[in-house]
């Protein structure tokens, strides 16, 4: 779920993105030990977005559990 997509004054792109999971046990898998997995996800995604838009990108990721019954 995209929370915010904004082009800053210096023409950089700022993206706030929410990753929603329906099974709580996946949260620790996505985050990884000391946040290493989510950091790799963010870095790789940020590089791909920068290639697409040809602009410096700031990507903020948030992992949330949603209870679906």
Short mmCIF file of N, CA, C and O in Angstrom, two decimals:
data_model
loop_
_atom_site.label_atom_id
_atom_site.label_comp_id
_atom_site.label_asym_id
_atom_site.label_seq_id
_atom_site.Cartn_x
_atom_site.Cartn_y
_atom_site.Cartn_z
N UNK A 1 0.86 -1.17 0.00
CA UNK A 1 0.00 0.00 0.00
C UNK A 1 0.90 1.23 0.00
O UNK A 1 1.76 1.39 0.86
N UNK A 2 0.69 2.10 -0.97
CA UNK A 2 1.50 3.31 -1.07
C UNK A 2 0.90 4.39 -0.17
O UNK A 2 -0.25 4.76 -0.32
N UNK A 3 1.70 4.89 0.76
CA UNK A 3 1.22 5.92 1.67
C UNK A 3 1.48 7.32 1.13
O UNK A 3 0.65 8.21 1.27
N UNK A 4 2.66 7.51 0.52
CA UNK A 4 3.02 8.85 0.09
C UNK A 4 4.04 8.78 -1.04
O UNK A 4 4.97 7.98 -1.00
N UNK A 5 3.83 9.60 -2.05
CA UNK A 5 4.77 9.72 -3.17
C UNK A 5 4.90 11.21 -3.42
O UNK A 5 3.93 11.86 -3.77
N UNK A 6 6.10 11.74 -3.23
CA UNK A 6 6.27 13.19 -3.30
C UNK A 6 7.58 13.53 -4.00
O UNK A 6 8.60 12.88 -3.79
N UNK A 7 7.54 14.54 -4.87
CA UNK A 7 8.76 15.06 -5.48
C UNK A 7 9.19 16.29 -4.68
O UNK A 7 8.42 17.23 -4.52
N UNK A 8 10.39 16.23 -4.15
CA UNK A 8 10.89 17.29 -3.27
C UNK A 8 11.40 18.48 -4.08
O UNK A 8 11.55 18.41 -5.30
N UNK A 9 11.69 19.57 -3.40
CA UNK A 9 12.17 20.80 -4.06
C UNK A 9 13.45 20.58 -4.84
O UNK A 9 13.66 21.19 -5.88
N UNK A 10 14.32 19.71 -4.36
CA UNK A 10 15.58 19.43 -5.05
C UNK A 10 15.42 18.34 -6.12
O UNK A 10 16.39 17.77 -6.57
N UNK A 11 14.17 18.05 -6.50
CA UNK A 11 13.80 17.07 -7.53
C UNK A 11 14.05 15.62 -7.12
O UNK A 11 13.96 14.73 -7.95
N UNK A 12 14.38 15.37 -5.86
CA UNK A 12 14.46 14.00 -5.37
C UNK A 12 13.05 13.46 -5.16
O UNK A 12 12.10 14.23 -5.02
N UNK A 13 12.94 12.15 -5.11
CA UNK A 13 11.64 11.52 -4.91
C UNK A 13 11.61 10.90 -3.51
O UNK A 13 12.55 10.22 -3.10
N UNK A 14 10.51 11.11 -2.80
CA UNK A 14 10.32 10.55 -1.47
C UNK A 14 9.10 9.62 -1.53
O UNK A 14 8.02 10.05 -1.93
N UNK A 15 9.31 8.36 -1.16
CA UNK A 15 8.23 7.39 -1.19
C UNK A 15 8.11 6.73 0.18
O UNK A 15 9.10 6.24 0.72
N UNK A 16 6.89 6.72 0.70
CA UNK A 16 6.60 5.98 1.92
C UNK A 16 5.68 4.83 1.52
O UNK A 16 4.62 5.05 0.95
N UNK A 17 6.12 3.62 1.81
CA UNK A 17 5.41 2.43 1.36
C UNK A 17 5.13 1.52 2.55
O UNK A 17 5.98 1.33 3.41
N UNK A 18 3.91 0.96 2.58
CA UNK A 18 3.54 0.04 3.65
C UNK A 18 3.45 -1.37 3.06
O UNK A 18 2.83 -1.58 2.03
N UNK A 19 4.11 -2.32 3.70
CA UNK A 19 4.02 -3.73 3.33
C UNK A 19 3.07 -4.37 4.33
O UNK A 19 3.36 -4.42 5.53
N UNK A 20 1.93 -4.84 3.84
CA UNK A 20 0.93 -5.43 4.72
C UNK A 20 0.98 -6.95 4.63
O UNK A 20 0.97 -7.51 3.54
N UNK A 21 1.05 -7.59 5.79
CA UNK A 21 1.07 -9.04 5.84
C UNK A 21 -0.15 -9.53 6.62
O UNK A 21 -0.64 -8.86 7.52
N UNK A 22 -0.65 -10.71 6.25
CA UNK A 22 -1.83 -11.25 6.92
C UNK A 22 -1.48 -12.36 7.89
O UNK A 22 -2.34 -12.82 8.62
N UNK A 23 -0.24 -12.80 7.90
CA UNK A 23 0.21 -13.82 8.84
C UNK A 23 1.38 -13.25 9.63
O UNK A 23 2.43 -12.94 9.07
N UNK A 24 1.22 -13.12 10.93
CA UNK A 24 2.20 -12.43 11.77
C UNK A 24 3.59 -13.06 11.72
O UNK A 24 4.58 -12.36 11.81
N UNK A 25 3.66 -14.38 11.50
CA UNK A 25 4.97 -15.05 11.51
C UNK A 25 5.87 -14.58 10.37
O UNK A 25 7.08 -14.73 10.44
N UNK A 26 5.28 -14.02 9.32
CA UNK A 26 6.09 -13.54 8.19
C UNK A 26 6.80 -12.22 8.50
O UNK A 26 7.76 -11.87 7.82
N UNK A 27 6.34 -11.52 9.52
CA UNK A 27 6.96 -10.23 9.85
C UNK A 27 8.44 -10.39 10.19
O UNK A 27 9.29 -9.66 9.69
N UNK A 28 8.75 -11.38 11.02
CA UNK A 28 10.15 -11.58 11.39
C UNK A 28 10.98 -12.06 10.20
O UNK A 28 12.16 -11.76 10.10
N UNK A 29 10.36 -12.76 9.26
CA UNK A 29 11.06 -13.22 8.06
C UNK A 29 11.39 -12.02 7.18
O UNK A 29 12.50 -11.88 6.67
N UNK A 30 10.42 -11.12 7.00
CA UNK A 30 10.63 -9.93 6.15
C UNK A 30 11.65 -8.99 6.79
O UNK A 30 12.51 -8.45 6.10
N UNK A 31 11.55 -8.81 8.10
CA UNK A 31 12.49 -7.91 8.78
C UNK A 31 13.89 -8.50 8.81
O UNK A 31 14.87 -7.79 8.60
N UNK A 32 14.02 -9.78 9.08
CA UNK A 32 15.33 -10.42 9.16
C UNK A 32 16.03 -10.08 10.46
O UNK A 32 15.57 -9.27 11.26
N UNK A 33 17.16 -10.70 10.66
CA UNK A 33 17.94 -10.47 11.88
C UNK A 33 18.49 -9.06 11.87
O UNK A 33 19.20 -8.66 10.95
N UNK A 34 18.14 -8.30 12.88
CA UNK A 34 18.55 -6.89 13.05
C UNK A 34 18.16 -6.04 11.84
O UNK A 34 18.83 -5.06 11.50
N UNK A 35 17.08 -6.42 11.16
CA UNK A 35 16.56 -5.62 10.05
C UNK A 35 17.33 -5.75 8.75
O UNK A 35 17.15 -4.96 7.83
N UNK A 36 18.18 -6.76 8.64
CA UNK A 36 19.02 -6.88 7.45
C UNK A 36 18.23 -7.19 6.18
O UNK A 36 18.53 -6.66 5.11
N UNK A 37 17.19 -8.02 6.29
CA UNK A 37 16.42 -8.39 5.10
C UNK A 37 15.64 -7.20 4.56
O UNK A 37 15.67 -6.92 3.36
N UNK A 38 14.94 -6.49 5.44
CA UNK A 38 14.16 -5.33 4.98
C UNK A 38 15.09 -4.25 4.44
O UNK A 38 14.74 -3.53 3.50
N UNK A 39 16.29 -4.16 4.99
CA UNK A 39 17.26 -3.19 4.49
C UNK A 39 17.68 -3.53 3.06
O UNK A 39 17.76 -2.65 2.20
N UNK A 40 17.92 -4.82 2.79
CA UNK A 40 18.27 -5.26 1.44
C UNK A 40 17.12 -5.01 0.47
O UNK A 40 17.34 -4.59 -0.67
N UNK A 41 15.90 -5.29 0.93
CA UNK A 41 14.71 -5.04 0.09
C UNK A 41 14.64 -3.56 -0.26
O UNK A 41 14.42 -3.19 -1.40
N UNK A 42 14.82 -2.71 0.75
CA UNK A 42 14.75 -1.26 0.53
C UNK A 42 15.85 -0.79 -0.42
O UNK A 42 15.59 -0.04 -1.36
N UNK A 43 17.07 -1.23 -0.19
CA UNK A 43 18.19 -0.79 -1.02
C UNK A 43 18.01 -1.21 -2.48
O UNK A 43 18.21 -0.41 -3.39
N UNK A 44 17.63 -2.47 -2.71
CA UNK A 44 17.43 -2.95 -4.07
C UNK A 44 16.26 -2.24 -4.76
O UNK A 44 16.36 -1.86 -5.92
N UNK A 45 15.18 -2.05 -4.03
CA UNK A 45 14.01 -1.37 -4.58
C UNK A 45 14.35 0.08 -4.91
O UNK A 45 13.95 0.61 -5.95
N UNK A 46 15.08 0.71 -4.01
CA UNK A 46 15.47 2.11 -4.21
C UNK A 46 16.33 2.27 -5.45
O UNK A 46 16.12 3.19 -6.25
N UNK A 47 17.26 1.35 -5.67
CA UNK A 47 18.11 1.40 -6.86
C UNK A 47 17.28 1.25 -8.13
O UNK A 47 17.51 1.95 -9.12
N UNK A 48 16.32 0.33 -8.12
CA UNK A 48 15.47 0.11 -9.29
C UNK A 48 14.61 1.34 -9.58
O UNK A 48 14.46 1.74 -10.74
N UNK A 49 14.06 1.95 -8.54
CA UNK A 49 13.23 3.15 -8.72
C UNK A 49 14.08 4.29 -9.27
O UNK A 49 13.64 5.05 -10.13
N UNK A 50 15.31 4.42 -8.75
CA UNK A 50 16.21 5.48 -9.24
C UNK A 50 16.53 5.27 -10.72
O UNK A 50 16.62 6.24 -11.48
N UNK A 51 16.68 4.03 -11.16
CA UNK A 51 16.93 3.75 -12.57
C UNK A 51 15.71 4.15 -13.42
O UNK A 51 15.87 4.72 -14.50
N UNK A 52 14.53 3.84 -12.93
CA UNK A 52 13.31 4.13 -13.69
C UNK A 52 13.09 5.63 -13.83
O UNK A 52 12.83 6.13 -14.93
N UNK A 53 13.18 6.36 -12.73
CA UNK A 53 12.89 7.80 -12.73
C UNK A 53 14.11 8.66 -13.01
O UNK A 53 13.99 9.87 -13.23
N UNK A 54 15.28 8.08 -12.95
CA UNK A 54 16.53 8.83 -13.17
C UNK A 54 16.68 9.98 -12.17
O UNK A 54 17.16 11.06 -12.52
N UNK A 55 16.26 9.75 -10.93
CA UNK A 55 16.36 10.75 -9.87
C UNK A 55 16.73 10.06 -8.57
O UNK A 55 16.42 8.88 -8.38
N UNK A 56 17.36 10.79 -7.68
CA UNK A 56 17.67 10.28 -6.34
C UNK A 56 16.36 9.99 -5.63
O UNK A 56 15.42 10.78 -5.67
N UNK A 57 16.30 8.83 -4.98
CA UNK A 57 15.06 8.40 -4.34
C UNK A 57 15.29 8.09 -2.87
O UNK A 57 16.30 7.50 -2.51
N UNK A 58 14.33 8.49 -2.05
CA UNK A 58 14.32 8.15 -0.63
C UNK A 58 13.12 7.24 -0.41
O UNK A 58 11.98 7.65 -0.62
N UNK A 59 13.38 6.00 0.00
CA UNK A 59 12.33 5.01 0.16
C UNK A 59 12.23 4.62 1.63
O UNK A 59 13.22 4.23 2.24
N UNK A 60 11.03 4.72 2.17
CA UNK A 60 10.77 4.36 3.56
C UNK A 60 9.76 3.22 3.56
O UNK A 60 8.67 3.36 3.01
N UNK A 61 10.13 2.10 4.17
CA UNK A 61 9.27 0.93 4.21
C UNK A 61 8.79 0.68 5.63
O UNK A 61 9.52 0.86 6.59
N UNK A 62 7.54 0.22 5.71
CA UNK A 62 6.93 -0.08 7.00
C UNK A 62 6.21 -1.43 6.85
O UNK A 62 5.47 -1.62 5.89
N UNK A 63 6.45 -2.36 7.77
CA UNK A 63 5.80 -3.66 7.71
C UNK A 63 4.71 -3.71 8.78
O UNK A 63 4.99 -3.49 9.96
N UNK A 64 3.48 -3.98 8.34
CA UNK A 64 2.35 -4.02 9.27
C UNK A 64 1.59 -5.33 9.12
O UNK A 64 1.40 -5.84 8.03
N UNK A 65 1.12 -5.82 10.24
CA UNK A 65 0.28 -7.02 10.27
C UNK A 65 -1.17 -6.58 10.28
O UNK A 65 -1.57 -5.73 11.06
N UNK A 66 -1.97 -7.16 9.38
CA UNK A 66 -3.40 -6.88 9.38
C UNK A 66 -4.13 -8.18 9.70
O UNK A 66 -3.86 -9.21 9.08
N UNK A 67 -5.02 -8.11 10.63
CA UNK A 67 -5.79 -9.28 11.05
C UNK A 67 -6.97 -9.45 10.11
O UNK A 67 -7.90 -8.65 10.10
N UNK A 68 -6.95 -10.51 9.30
CA UNK A 68 -8.04 -10.79 8.36
C UNK A 68 -8.74 -12.06 8.83
O UNK A 68 -8.13 -13.11 8.97
N UNK A 69 -10.04 -11.92 9.08
CA UNK A 69 -10.80 -13.09 9.56
C UNK A 69 -12.02 -13.31 8.73
O UNK A 69 -12.58 -12.49 8.14
#
